[in-house]
GROMACS .gro file of C-alpha atoms in nm:
model
  427
    1MET     CA    1  -1.740 -12.504  -4.315
    2ASN     CA    2  -1.548 -12.774  -4.161
    3ASP     CA    3  -1.372 -12.712  -3.863
    4ALA     CA    4  -1.072 -12.923  -3.733
    5PRO     CA    5  -1.201 -13.093  -3.426
    6ALA     CA    6  -1.052 -12.994  -3.097
    7LEU     CA    7  -0.743 -13.139  -2.941
    8SER     CA    8  -0.788 -13.329  -2.617
    9ASP     CA    9  -0.443 -13.512  -2.588
   10PRO     CA   10  -0.117 -13.390  -2.670
   11PHE     CA   11  -0.009 -13.679  -2.879
   12LEU     CA   12  -0.299 -13.720  -3.084
   13CYS     CA   13  -0.400 -13.561  -3.421
   14GLY     CA   14  -0.732 -13.517  -3.337
   15CYS     CA   15  -0.837 -13.700  -3.626
   16GLU     CA   16  -0.996 -14.002  -3.461
   17ILE     CA   17  -1.250 -14.226  -3.661
   18LYS     CA   18  -1.376 -14.551  -3.612
   19PRO     CA   19  -1.075 -14.756  -3.384
   20GLU     CA   20  -1.061 -14.981  -3.698
   21MET     CA   21  -1.166 -14.952  -4.045
   22GLY     CA   22  -1.117 -15.289  -4.214
   23ALA     CA   23  -0.748 -15.345  -4.236
   24LEU     CA   24  -0.675 -14.975  -4.137
   25ILE     CA   25  -0.626 -14.840  -3.801
   26SER     CA   26  -0.672 -14.490  -3.735
   27VAL     CA   27  -0.391 -14.232  -3.641
   28ASP     CA   28  -0.519 -14.155  -3.304
   29ALA     CA   29  -0.573 -14.534  -3.242
   30ALA     CA   30  -0.205 -14.615  -3.395
   31LEU     CA   31  -0.058 -14.357  -3.158
   32ARG     CA   32  -0.239 -14.485  -2.834
   33ARG     CA   33  -0.104 -14.827  -2.915
   34ALA     CA   34   0.265 -14.758  -2.983
   35LEU     CA   35   0.250 -14.540  -2.668
   36ALA     CA   36   0.111 -14.840  -2.453
   37LEU     CA   37   0.444 -15.027  -2.554
   38VAL     CA   38   0.681 -14.765  -2.469
   39LYS     CA   39   0.891 -14.804  -2.172
   40PRO     CA   40   1.098 -14.462  -2.097
   41VAL     CA   41   1.464 -14.536  -2.058
   42ALA     CA   42   1.534 -14.568  -1.694
   43GLN     CA   43   1.907 -14.511  -1.641
   44VAL     CA   44   2.022 -14.177  -1.557
   45GLU     CA   45   2.376 -13.941  -1.524
   46ARG     CA   46   2.481 -13.653  -1.369
   47LEU     CA   47   2.597 -13.358  -1.601
   48PRO     CA   48   2.740 -13.017  -1.526
   49LEU     CA   49   2.491 -12.750  -1.666
   50GLU     CA   50   2.687 -12.685  -1.944
   51ARG     CA   51   2.701 -13.013  -2.072
   52ALA     CA   52   2.310 -13.091  -2.023
   53HIS     CA   53   2.153 -12.848  -2.326
   54GLY     CA   54   1.917 -13.028  -2.478
   55ARG     CA   55   1.883 -13.336  -2.258
   56VAL     CA   56   1.575 -13.470  -2.067
   57LEU     CA   57   1.579 -13.423  -1.664
   58GLY     CA   58   1.565 -13.740  -1.492
   59GLU     CA   59   1.454 -13.622  -1.174
   60ALA     CA   60   1.257 -13.331  -1.055
   61VAL     CA   61   1.446 -13.031  -0.966
   62ARG     CA   62   1.366 -12.812  -0.614
   63SER     CA   63   1.470 -12.485  -0.540
   64GLY     CA   64   1.782 -12.464  -0.292
   65VAL     CA   65   1.726 -12.081  -0.270
   66SER     CA   66   1.448 -11.821  -0.300
   67LEU     CA   67   1.439 -11.632  -0.619
   68PRO     CA   68   1.481 -11.339  -0.610
   69LEU     CA   69   1.778 -11.416  -0.355
   70PHE     CA   70   1.703 -11.096  -0.204
   71ASP     CA   71   1.500 -10.787  -0.214
   72SER     CA   72   1.613 -10.564  -0.501
   73SER     CA   73   1.534 -10.251  -0.714
   74ALA     CA   74   1.332 -10.302  -1.045
   75MET     CA   75   1.426  -9.975  -1.167
   76ASP     CA   76   1.665  -9.708  -1.159
   77GLY     CA   77   1.574  -9.456  -0.922
   78TYR     CA   78   1.584  -9.331  -0.538
   79ALA     CA   79   1.526  -9.589  -0.257
   80VAL     CA   80   1.289  -9.427   0.016
   81ARG     CA   81   1.134  -9.491   0.340
   82LEU     CA   82   0.730  -9.387   0.299
   83ALA     CA   83   0.760  -9.273   0.668
   84ASP     CA   84   0.985  -9.003   0.534
   85LEU     CA   85   0.713  -8.871   0.291
   86ALA     CA   86   0.471  -8.715   0.545
   87GLY     CA   87   0.185  -8.462   0.496
   88GLU     CA   88   0.147  -8.355   0.108
   89GLY     CA   89   0.421  -8.360  -0.144
   90PRO     CA   90   0.623  -8.266  -0.317
   91TRP     CA   91   0.884  -8.366  -0.083
   92ARG     CA   92   1.256  -8.292  -0.083
   93LEU     CA   93   1.498  -8.504   0.053
   94ARG     CA   94   1.884  -8.558   0.078
   95VAL     CA   95   2.058  -8.783  -0.157
   96SER     CA   96   2.265  -8.943   0.134
   97GLY     CA   97   2.434  -9.222  -0.087
   98ARG     CA   98   2.425  -9.461  -0.383
   99VAL     CA   99   2.406  -9.829  -0.430
  100ALA     CA  100   2.443 -10.034  -0.766
  101ALA     CA  101   2.399 -10.389  -0.848
  102GLY     CA  102   2.672 -10.622  -0.653
  103ASP     CA  103   2.740 -10.363  -0.374
  104THR     CA  104   2.755 -10.565  -0.085
  105ASP     CA  105   2.664 -10.327   0.214
  106SER     CA  106   2.509  -9.993   0.176
  107GLY     CA  107   2.418  -9.932   0.523
  108PRO     CA  108   2.090  -9.840   0.637
  109LEU     CA  109   1.876  -9.533   0.503
  110PRO     CA  110   1.931  -9.260   0.743
  111VAL     CA  111   1.610  -9.070   0.835
  112GLY     CA  112   1.450  -8.809   0.596
  113ALA     CA  113   1.712  -8.903   0.304
  114VAL     CA  114   1.715  -9.128   0.006
  115LEU     CA  115   1.961  -9.331  -0.194
  116ARG     CA  116   2.038  -9.315  -0.531
  117ILE     CA  117   1.974  -9.676  -0.644
  118PHE     CA  118   1.993  -9.868  -0.945
  119THR     CA  119   1.844 -10.176  -1.126
  120GLY     CA  120   1.943 -10.496  -0.980
  121ALA     CA  121   2.063 -10.359  -0.644
  122ALA     CA  122   1.983 -10.470  -0.296
  123ILE     CA  123   1.705 -10.268  -0.116
  124PRO     CA  124   1.885 -10.088   0.166
  125PRO     CA  125   1.752 -10.180   0.514
  126GLY     CA  126   1.423  -9.961   0.614
  127CYS     CA  127   1.359  -9.868   0.239
  128ASP     CA  128   1.010  -9.985   0.147
  129ALA     CA  129   0.972  -9.831  -0.201
  130VAL     CA  130   1.198  -9.699  -0.502
  131VAL     CA  131   1.064  -9.377  -0.696
  132ILE     CA  132   1.192  -9.413  -1.071
  133GLN     CA  133   1.408  -9.143  -1.151
  134GLU     CA  134   1.169  -8.999  -1.423
  135LEU     CA  135   0.927  -8.929  -1.149
  136ALA     CA  136   1.174  -8.718  -0.964
  137ARG     CA  137   1.413  -8.404  -1.001
  138LEU     CA  138   1.750  -8.389  -0.885
  139GLU     CA  139   1.905  -8.055  -0.767
  140GLY     CA  140   2.248  -8.062  -0.603
  141ASP     CA  141   2.244  -8.336  -0.348
  142THR     CA  142   1.865  -8.294  -0.293
  143VAL     CA  143   1.559  -8.471  -0.478
  144GLU     CA  144   1.232  -8.350  -0.517
  145ILE     CA  145   0.944  -8.618  -0.519
  146GLN     CA  146   0.616  -8.518  -0.643
  147ARG     CA  147   0.404  -8.823  -0.611
  148ARG     CA  148   0.391  -9.045  -0.320
  149PRO     CA  149   0.493  -9.426  -0.422
  150ARG     CA  150   0.275  -9.724  -0.294
  151PRO     CA  151   0.446  -9.964  -0.085
  152ASN     CA  152   0.682 -10.178  -0.229
  153GLU     CA  153   0.615 -10.002  -0.573
  154ASN     CA  154   0.945 -10.079  -0.782
  155ILE     CA  155   1.110 -10.369  -0.551
  156ARG     CA  156   1.151 -10.731  -0.655
  157ARG     CA  157   1.066 -10.914  -0.334
  158ALA     CA  158   1.286 -11.199  -0.239
  159GLY     CA  159   1.097 -11.585  -0.316
  160GLU     CA  160   0.850 -11.394  -0.527
  161ASP     CA  161   0.963 -11.611  -0.837
  162LEU     CA  162   1.082 -11.911  -0.675
  163VAL     CA  163   1.004 -12.031  -0.321
  164LEU     CA  164   1.273 -12.216  -0.127
  165GLY     CA  165   1.230 -12.593  -0.143
  166SER     CA  166   0.961 -12.589  -0.408
  167GLU     CA  167   0.984 -12.821  -0.706
  168PHE     CA  168   1.023 -12.606  -1.021
  169LEU     CA  169   1.118 -12.817  -1.291
  170PRO     CA  170   0.949 -13.178  -1.321
  171VAL     CA  171   1.101 -13.520  -1.439
  172GLY     CA  172   1.068 -13.508  -1.842
  173CYS     CA  173   1.147 -13.154  -1.870
  174ARG     CA  174   1.394 -13.077  -2.164
  175ILE     CA  175   1.621 -12.844  -2.066
  176GLY     CA  176   1.618 -12.565  -2.343
  177PRO     CA  177   1.740 -12.198  -2.338
  178ARG     CA  178   1.506 -12.092  -2.097
  179VAL     CA  179   1.532 -12.372  -1.847
  180ALA     CA  180   1.882 -12.328  -1.816
  181ALA     CA  181   1.869 -12.004  -1.765
  182LEU     CA  182   1.624 -12.117  -1.468
  183LEU     CA  183   1.870 -12.368  -1.343
  184ALA     CA  184   2.178 -12.132  -1.357
  185ALA     CA  185   1.968 -11.851  -1.178
  186ALA     CA  186   1.893 -12.124  -0.912
  187GLY     CA  187   2.233 -12.187  -0.855
  188CYS     CA  188   2.233 -12.556  -1.042
  189SER     CA  189   2.558 -12.636  -1.141
  190GLU     CA  190   2.475 -13.006  -1.245
  191VAL     CA  191   2.172 -13.207  -1.307
  192VAL     CA  192   2.041 -13.558  -1.374
  193VAL     CA  193   1.945 -13.636  -1.686
  194ARG     CA  194   1.799 -13.960  -1.822
  195ARG     CA  195   2.059 -14.128  -2.058
  196ARG     CA  196   2.030 -14.058  -2.451
  197THR     CA  197   1.745 -14.258  -2.636
  198ARG     CA  198   1.935 -14.504  -2.856
  199VAL     CA  199   1.795 -14.538  -3.207
  200ALA     CA  200   1.940 -14.776  -3.453
  201PHE     CA  201   1.809 -14.736  -3.816
  202PHE     CA  202   1.859 -14.865  -4.165
  203SER     CA  203   1.703 -14.851  -4.510
  204THR     CA  204   1.592 -15.150  -4.690
  205GLY     CA  205   1.625 -15.171  -5.089
  206SER     CA  206   1.816 -15.342  -5.318
  207GLU     CA  207   1.799 -15.047  -5.559
  208LEU     CA  208   1.947 -14.774  -5.308
  209ARG     CA  209   2.284 -14.625  -5.350
  210ALA     CA  210   2.427 -14.332  -5.181
  211PRO     CA  211   2.435 -13.989  -5.324
  212GLY     CA  212   2.713 -13.912  -5.544
  213THR     CA  213   2.738 -14.266  -5.647
  214PRO     CA  214   2.665 -14.362  -6.037
  215LEU     CA  215   2.326 -14.513  -6.114
  216ALA     CA  216   2.237 -14.807  -6.292
  217PRO     CA  217   1.905 -14.864  -6.431
  218GLY     CA  218   1.629 -14.897  -6.186
  219GLN     CA  219   1.840 -14.765  -5.885
  220ILE     CA  220   1.765 -14.443  -5.695
  221TRP     CA  221   1.972 -14.289  -5.409
  222ASN     CA  222   1.896 -14.340  -5.082
  223ALA     CA  223   1.673 -13.994  -4.926
  224ASN     CA  224   1.528 -14.174  -4.647
  225ARG     CA  225   1.874 -14.215  -4.441
  226TYR     CA  226   1.958 -13.856  -4.462
  227HIS     CA  227   1.630 -13.779  -4.361
  228LEU     CA  228   1.651 -13.984  -4.051
  229GLN     CA  229   1.996 -13.834  -3.979
  230GLY     CA  230   1.842 -13.483  -3.956
  231SER     CA  231   1.530 -13.591  -3.779
  232LEU     CA  232   1.754 -13.785  -3.499
  233ASP     CA  233   2.007 -13.494  -3.486
  234LEU     CA  234   1.901 -13.433  -3.116
  235PRO     CA  235   2.085 -13.396  -2.793
  236TRP     CA  236   1.863 -13.670  -2.640
  237VAL     CA  237   1.918 -13.946  -2.900
  238GLU     CA  238   2.220 -14.151  -2.971
  239THR     CA  239   2.178 -14.286  -3.321
  240ILE     CA  240   2.313 -14.610  -3.476
  241ASP     CA  241   2.341 -14.549  -3.871
  242MET     CA  242   2.320 -14.893  -4.030
  243GLY     CA  243   2.303 -14.742  -4.371
  244ALA     CA  244   2.114 -14.947  -4.610
  245VAL     CA  245   2.050 -15.318  -4.638
  246PRO     CA  246   1.934 -15.502  -4.964
  247ASP     CA  247   1.613 -15.697  -5.040
  248GLN     CA  248   1.765 -16.038  -4.892
  249PRO     CA  249   1.529 -16.154  -4.624
  250ASP     CA  250   1.866 -16.324  -4.440
  251ARG     CA  251   2.047 -15.983  -4.435
  252LEU     CA  252   1.742 -15.812  -4.331
  253ARG     CA  253   1.688 -16.015  -4.019
  254GLU     CA  254   2.054 -15.996  -3.929
  255ALA     CA  255   2.049 -15.635  -3.950
  256LEU     CA  256   1.713 -15.609  -3.761
  257GLU     CA  257   1.849 -15.844  -3.467
  258GLN     CA  258   2.144 -15.665  -3.410
  259ALA     CA  259   1.972 -15.325  -3.418
  260SER     CA  260   1.724 -15.471  -3.143
  261ARG     CA  261   1.990 -15.588  -2.897
  262ASP     CA  262   2.201 -15.260  -2.951
  263ALA     CA  263   1.891 -15.016  -2.932
  264ASP     CA  264   1.586 -14.898  -2.742
  265LEU     CA  265   1.427 -14.794  -3.108
  266VAL     CA  266   1.482 -14.957  -3.431
  267VAL     CA  267   1.337 -14.786  -3.749
  268THR     CA  268   1.331 -14.892  -4.115
  269THR     CA  269   1.243 -14.762  -4.408
  270GLY     CA  270   1.072 -14.951  -4.682
  271GLY     CA  271   0.945 -15.300  -4.734
  272VAL     CA  272   0.634 -15.273  -4.508
  273SER     CA  273   0.390 -15.273  -4.777
  274VAL     CA  274   0.233 -15.617  -4.956
  275GLY     CA  275   0.453 -15.646  -5.230
  276ASP     CA  276   0.658 -15.939  -5.340
  277GLU     CA  277   0.968 -15.750  -5.207
  278ASP     CA  278   0.834 -15.621  -4.868
  279HIS     CA  279   0.984 -15.836  -4.650
  280MET     CA  280   0.977 -15.664  -4.330
  281PRO     CA  281   0.691 -15.800  -4.172
  282ALA     CA  282   0.782 -16.149  -4.220
  283VAL     CA  283   1.120 -16.061  -4.108
  284LEU     CA  284   1.004 -15.911  -3.778
  285ASN     CA  285   0.804 -16.252  -3.706
  286ALA     CA  286   1.080 -16.459  -3.825
  287ALA     CA  287   1.316 -16.283  -3.529
  288GLY     CA  288   1.083 -16.328  -3.283
  289GLY     CA  289   0.891 -16.008  -3.303
  290LYS     CA  290   0.533 -15.908  -3.294
  291ILE     CA  291   0.326 -15.655  -3.468
  292HIS     CA  292   0.080 -15.430  -3.298
  293VAL     CA  293   0.017 -15.192  -3.567
  294MET     CA  294  -0.003 -15.244  -3.926
  295LYS     CA  295  -0.149 -14.991  -4.195
  296VAL     CA  296  -0.260 -14.693  -4.073
  297ALA     CA  297  -0.544 -14.440  -4.202
  298MET     CA  298  -0.303 -14.164  -4.296
  299LYS     CA  299  -0.218 -14.021  -4.651
  300PRO     CA  300   0.071 -14.066  -4.695
  301GLY     CA  301   0.198 -14.322  -4.505
  302LYS     CA  302  -0.050 -14.587  -4.475
  303PRO     CA  303   0.211 -14.879  -4.500
  304LEU     CA  304   0.341 -14.829  -4.130
  305ILE     CA  305   0.438 -15.090  -3.883
  306ILE     CA  306   0.478 -15.041  -3.520
  307GLY     CA  307   0.577 -15.369  -3.309
  308LEU     CA  308   0.820 -15.504  -3.045
  309LEU     CA  309   1.149 -15.734  -3.088
  310GLY     CA  310   1.278 -15.818  -2.772
  311SER     CA  311   1.290 -15.484  -2.555
  312ALA     CA  312   1.325 -15.289  -2.822
  313LEU     CA  313   1.048 -15.104  -3.011
  314TYR     CA  314   1.005 -15.148  -3.390
  315ILE     CA  315   0.901 -14.872  -3.642
  316GLY     CA  316   0.884 -14.961  -4.003
  317LEU     CA  317   0.841 -14.672  -4.228
  318PRO     CA  318   0.712 -14.629  -4.597
  319GLY     CA  319   0.975 -14.670  -4.825
  320ASN     CA  320   0.870 -14.362  -5.021
  321PRO     CA  321   1.039 -14.031  -4.906
  322VAL     CA  322   0.753 -13.814  -4.859
  323SER     CA  323   0.541 -14.101  -4.694
  324ALA     CA  324   0.856 -14.183  -4.481
  325PHE     CA  325   0.896 -13.821  -4.347
  326VAL     CA  326   0.529 -13.757  -4.294
  327ALA     CA  327   0.482 -14.111  -4.076
  328TRP     CA  328   0.811 -14.028  -3.872
  329TYR     CA  329   0.699 -13.676  -3.811
  330VAL     CA  330   0.334 -13.786  -3.686
  331ILE     CA  331   0.394 -14.087  -3.560
  332GLY     CA  332   0.761 -14.196  -3.522
  333ALA     CA  333   0.877 -13.880  -3.354
  334ARG     CA  334   0.605 -13.891  -3.077
  335ILE     CA  335   0.726 -14.269  -3.002
  336ALA     CA  336   1.099 -14.160  -2.971
  337GLU     CA  337   0.983 -13.858  -2.742
  338ALA     CA  338   0.797 -14.092  -2.508
  339LEU     CA  339   1.094 -14.331  -2.486
  340ALA     CA  340   1.310 -14.031  -2.397
  341GLY     CA  341   1.065 -13.973  -2.133
  342ILE     CA  342   1.003 -13.612  -2.260
  343ARG     CA  343   0.691 -13.465  -2.115
  344LYS     CA  344   0.420 -13.273  -2.302
  345ALA     CA  345   0.601 -13.398  -2.653
  346ARG     CA  346   0.421 -13.272  -2.932
  347PRO     CA  347   0.464 -13.089  -3.271
  348PRO     CA  348   0.369 -12.735  -3.277
  349ARG     CA  349   0.025 -12.649  -3.400
  350CYS     CA  350  -0.132 -12.334  -3.537
  351VAL     CA  351  -0.498 -12.275  -3.655
  352VAL     CA  352  -0.503 -12.154  -4.052
  353ARG     CA  353  -0.735 -12.073  -4.308
  354ALA     CA  354  -0.742 -12.256  -4.636
  355ASP     CA  355  -0.684 -12.038  -4.936
  356PHE     CA  356  -0.829 -12.323  -5.173
  357ASP     CA  357  -1.101 -12.549  -5.235
  358ARG     CA  358  -1.049 -12.928  -5.299
  359ILE     CA  359  -1.263 -13.208  -5.295
  360ARG     CA  360  -1.150 -13.553  -5.125
  361ASN     CA  361  -1.239 -13.921  -5.083
  362PRO     CA  362  -1.294 -13.933  -4.693
  363GLY     CA  363  -1.148 -14.201  -4.480
  364ARG     CA  364  -0.802 -14.136  -4.402
  365CYS     CA  365  -0.657 -13.857  -4.204
  366GLU     CA  366  -0.434 -13.629  -4.446
  367PHE     CA  367  -0.089 -13.471  -4.397
  368LEU     CA  368  -0.069 -13.218  -4.680
  369PRO     CA  369   0.253 -13.037  -4.725
  370ALA     CA  370   0.158 -12.687  -4.751
  371ARG     CA  371   0.312 -12.306  -4.792
  372LEU     CA  372   0.203 -12.031  -4.539
  373GLY     CA  373   0.060 -11.705  -4.702
  374SER     CA  374  -0.063 -11.388  -4.589
  375TYR     CA  375  -0.254 -11.262  -4.273
  376ASP     CA  376  -0.639 -11.180  -4.342
  377GLU     CA  377  -0.823 -10.910  -4.166
  378ASP     CA  378  -0.875 -11.136  -3.841
  379GLY     CA  379  -0.488 -11.217  -3.817
  380THR     CA  380  -0.556 -11.579  -3.917
  381ARG     CA  381  -0.252 -11.709  -4.177
  382ASN     CA  382  -0.372 -11.837  -4.506
  383VAL     CA  383  -0.243 -12.140  -4.620
  384GLU     CA  384  -0.208 -12.272  -4.976
  385ILE     CA  385  -0.126 -12.633  -5.155
  386THR     CA  386   0.033 -12.662  -5.469
  387ALA     CA  387  -0.067 -13.001  -5.576
  388SER     CA  388  -0.321 -13.293  -5.456
  389ALA     CA  389  -0.078 -13.581  -5.531
  390VAL     CA  390   0.197 -13.525  -5.289
  391SER     CA  391   0.348 -13.884  -5.153
  392HIS     CA  392   0.622 -13.868  -5.445
  393ARG     CA  393   0.711 -13.501  -5.420
  394VAL     CA  394   1.031 -13.474  -5.239
  395ALA     CA  395   1.108 -13.121  -5.381
  396LEU     CA  396   0.762 -12.986  -5.297
  397LEU     CA  397   0.796 -13.142  -4.935
  398ALA     CA  398   1.104 -12.940  -4.897
  399GLN     CA  399   0.978 -12.622  -4.999
  400ALA     CA  400   0.659 -12.642  -4.774
  401ASP     CA  401   0.635 -12.458  -4.440
  402GLY     CA  402   0.478 -12.735  -4.254
  403LEU     CA  403   0.199 -13.025  -4.311
  404LEU     CA  404  -0.191 -12.939  -4.318
  405LEU     CA  405  -0.390 -13.170  -4.126
  406ILE     CA  406  -0.733 -13.248  -4.284
  407PRO     CA  407  -0.931 -13.502  -4.050
  408SER     CA  408  -1.055 -13.827  -4.189
  409GLU     CA  409  -1.378 -13.744  -4.221
  410THR     CA  410  -1.369 -13.439  -4.436
  411HIS     CA  411  -1.538 -13.457  -4.809
  412HIS     CA  412  -1.466 -13.090  -4.913
  413ILE     CA  413  -1.253 -12.844  -4.814
  414GLN     CA  414  -1.353 -12.464  -4.891
  415ARG     CA  415  -1.182 -12.141  -4.913
  416GLY     CA  416  -1.234 -11.983  -4.572
  417ASP     CA  417  -1.247 -12.310  -4.384
  418MET     CA  418  -1.022 -12.376  -4.068
  419LEU     CA  419  -0.772 -12.630  -4.053
  420GLU     CA  420  -0.498 -12.719  -3.787
  421PHE     CA  421  -0.133 -12.657  -3.960
  422LEU     CA  422   0.199 -12.829  -3.829
  423PRO     CA  423   0.478 -12.585  -3.897
  424PHE     CA  424   0.846 -12.684  -3.973
  425SER     CA  425   1.103 -12.578  -3.729
  426ASP     CA  426   1.430 -12.661  -3.955
  427GLY     CA  427   1.383 -12.477  -4.210
   0.00000   0.00000   0.00000
């Protein structure tokens, strides 16, 4: 069976072939070249926590408190002093009071007594264990305890989660729901975040029209504009949507130069192949830019340009909507995340089992839109493909659950082979 190679770098696809293969460059090499060009945005701003969801931390966060803030009960039960449980049990002790979460002063525990306590309540002075209510029997104002608890049993000790002064979130961390909860629990009302990454994008092609517009023969509706709008609808991105530009070198150059002045990253679709109307390589050079990657050993998505124009990075995606989507998802999105300074950025991955047989020509890493099937007896998800030719199948892409990664050197996929799968998260 053909097992996918192990991943050693969070950015890379794991499909390294020879760094150069004729005019093609491997996916891994293309990513490395692109990421070497990246200078993360340096400007930062301070935001209230409620406005920072989804943003990227611009400085590390250190804890100004210990968490938990104080010793507290982990369960509903009875706070006890172990010294009062002398000899052999069971022990019968008087319930001298109660303490609930938010009570500010329960006072010390009297000798030979217990306190009724509830989850989250501060541990009264002198108590060193909590007996859960299921292991105690209450009779009037007396409780019977059958088993001696261990020291600190059912007590959350101050500082066991966060230590005062410790760095608990690094630069580049995205503020998702879990991180936001941690910041709030640590009392952080404001955070320093990187400014949004500015991404300008436009589609190239004289044949493109807006959806809903009547089409003349040979014209098509512009799908790539809406793919990029959706892909870039992120809290850490500021988009500059420049629409569509016809296949006229002067107008393409004007649009490209304007975009490079305004944005950190410029993304175009179309015009990057070798046809007479594929103007973007020459336009980038004429504008003073430099191409660092051109033609990648991936399928779909081989016509792909990565370069620099002034201080802006440039990504020229293919015009075919499926190819453009795959090239952006695998390579473009990684570049945008690196520009934003996002730490440990990569698409989610899982291992699946092929539920099909397929012969293929090696030489290019392949990303196939695929559907997840049932689980096998080992708990591994099966995966299915519905067509071998996918670069023009926009409907097939929309129906897929993710991209199946076929390593470049693979000749034959047999039913039962283990492969990597990049699941979509946007439905």
